[in-house]
Amino acid sequence: MDAPPSFDEPFRPQFHYTPPRHWMNDPNGLVYHEGTYHLFHQYNPAANTWGHMSWYHATSPDLVHWTHRGVAIPEEGNEMIFSGSAVVDHGNTAGFGSQRGDSPMVAVYTSNYRLPGDAINQAQSLAYSTDGGATWTKYAGNPVLDHPDAEFRDPNVFWYAPGQKWVMAVALSEQRIIQFYESPDLKTWTHLSDFGPAGSTEGIWECPALLRVPMEDDAGCRRWVLSVDVGSGAVAGGSGSQYFVGTFDGIAFAPDASHLDDAPHWADYGPDFYAAIPWNNVPDPDGRALWLGWMNNWTYAEDIPTAPWRSAQTVPRTLSLRHRNDGLQLVQHPVAELERLRTNPVRLGERTLNDETVSLPKDSLSGRTLELRATLAPENAEAVGLHVRTGKNERTVVGYDATSDSVFVDRARSGAVGFQPDIAARNTAPLSPTDGRVTLHVLVDRSSVEVFANGGARVLTHRLFPGSASDGVALFAQGGTATLLSLDAWTLRSIWGNP
Ligand code: FRU
């Protein structure tokens, strides 16, 4: 066995989850149980590229610090373990607990069977744990749900309290259809309804999730959100995540009229957000809607220049919905628990930026792991914002563009971009100032930037691979005058114990 990785490699995220080594993709089985947040994910135990898919397991008391637990559900024979979800079976409905009142954890995943020749079949299967997630047993009666279409995957299961039953959303990927099923016991499933094709349909559909999301201004009021990932043709190119807001009556999902038009609603306008699913069983009374996504893009996922691991998950995010003229909009914030990592607070007061770029002195603000909260008045500037991870010929630009009324991230000069020509690009999301102001909440890590604009109304997630010395921050206004009203910044401490 190789020596354990240092977790201090140049591109190793310091406050985002990564496995110690080897390939990772989608988050799987996000579930809370007895004080612990569980994170499983697609994992190749043998290499730093996709293959031998298995579920790896990590746990956290606080959504911030993660302990690696190793492979929980391994590939076996001709069966790979594809994406899915996990639940706590409070009623022991499946009977995997030893007695009434036990609450086993049950994982519902896709078995990807290799058949003779090149053919595959995908069907849904169960594994369970009666020791709080430490060990897992595959159900002897697998698979529990099959379909004539071989491309049938990524079951997302939750307890539907009004109907006292389990509900599953699962993708018929090639058909761009999400199917809904119900079950009394997780073992027998009955088809309820289909949704789709709708919204973005160029790419195959994967990793659906149906969840209740609170209104931002009234947490007691919740609406249903169906998120559906597309393998290609997403807003920033390649793979990405769209969502629909609507109603669910225990049988069918019906999108609001404003979410049925042709223009898809994107959860994230950056290229590196995919396969997000929510945590099941999040404790009341707050019962937050929480998710995270795979911070990568299938276009170049296997080429990103990291070793001995590949891929990261985004930070966990809190979800809510905001009223807009054209319907309800998904709003995301980094979970508040991340504030525990803050150190070295810096506050910059008001300053005018007159068609200039101002590099901040390194001793006032710099770093490779930063949280920045800026409030900007664009005034008559064409663009205003921040440069992060600046260094010799390197910078990543985050700003508001008045000419197109949008927030953008430009990683054309962010660092190593040669491994894939498409990544040297600028991505935008529609965004208008509110009362003449734009807010940018930016999380910078050693190989990523996540931007939450105007209180989480627009989010852009990008991987970047800057030199280790590129740790500067600059302010800029272009083509006119703008005002930085305030900037609060912190260094974020490493969750892996690095200085
Ligand atoms: C999405 C996906 C899923 C599948 C898994 C396999 O990224 O293609 O549809 O279950 O990855 O690793």
Coordinates of N, CA and C and ligand atoms in Angstrom, one line a residue, residues 25-26 42 50 53 82-83 110 153-154 206-207 274-275 294 298, ligand 1:
N25 N -16.9 10.1 -8.7 CA -17.9 11.0 -9.4 C -19.0 11.2 -8.5
D26 N -20.3 11.0 -8.9 CA -21.5 11.5 -8.2 C -21.5 11.3 -6.7
Q42 N -19.7 7.7 -6.0 CA -19.1 6.8 -7.0 C -17.6 6.8 -6.9
W50 N -12.5 6.6 -14.4 CA -13.7 5.9 -14.2 C -13.6 4.4 -14.4
M53 N -17.0 0.7 -10.7 CA -17.8 1.6 -9.8 C -18.3 0.9 -8.6
F82 N -23.8 1.6 -9.4 CA -24.0 3.0 -9.9 C -24.7 3.8 -8.9
S83 N -25.0 5.0 -9.3 CA -25.5 6.0 -8.3 C -26.9 5.7 -7.8
T110 N -28.2 1.7 -8.4 CA -28.4 1.0 -9.7 C -27.3 -0.1 -9.8
R153 N -31.6 4.3 -14.5 CA -30.7 4.4 -13.4 C -30.9 5.6 -12.4
D154 N -30.1 5.6 -11.4 CA -30.0 6.7 -10.4 C -31.2 6.9 -9.5
E206 N -29.9 12.1 -16.2 CA -29.3 11.3 -15.1 C -29.7 11.9 -13.7
C207 N -29.5 11.1 -12.7 CA -29.5 11.6 -11.3 C -30.6 12.5 -10.9
Y274 N -22.7 18.9 -10.9 CA -23.4 17.8 -11.5 C -23.8 16.8 -10.5
A275 N -25.0 16.1 -10.8 CA -25.4 14.9 -10.0 C -25.7 15.2 -8.6
W294 N -21.3 17.0 -7.6 CA -20.0 16.6 -8.1 C -19.3 17.8 -8.8
W298 N -18.3 16.1 -17.3 CA -18.0 14.9 -18.0 C -17.1 15.2 -19.2
Ligands
FRU1 C1 -23.7 10.4 -13.7 C2 -23.6 8.9 -13.9 C3 -24.8 8.2 -13.4 C4 -24.3 6.8 -13.2 C5 -22.9 7.1 -12.6 C6 -22.0 6.0 -13.0 O1 -22.5 11.0 -13.6 O2 -23.4 8.6 -15.3 O3 -25.9 8.2 -14.3 O4 -25.1 6.1 -12.2 O5 -22.5 8.3 -13.2 O6 -20.7 6.2 -12.4

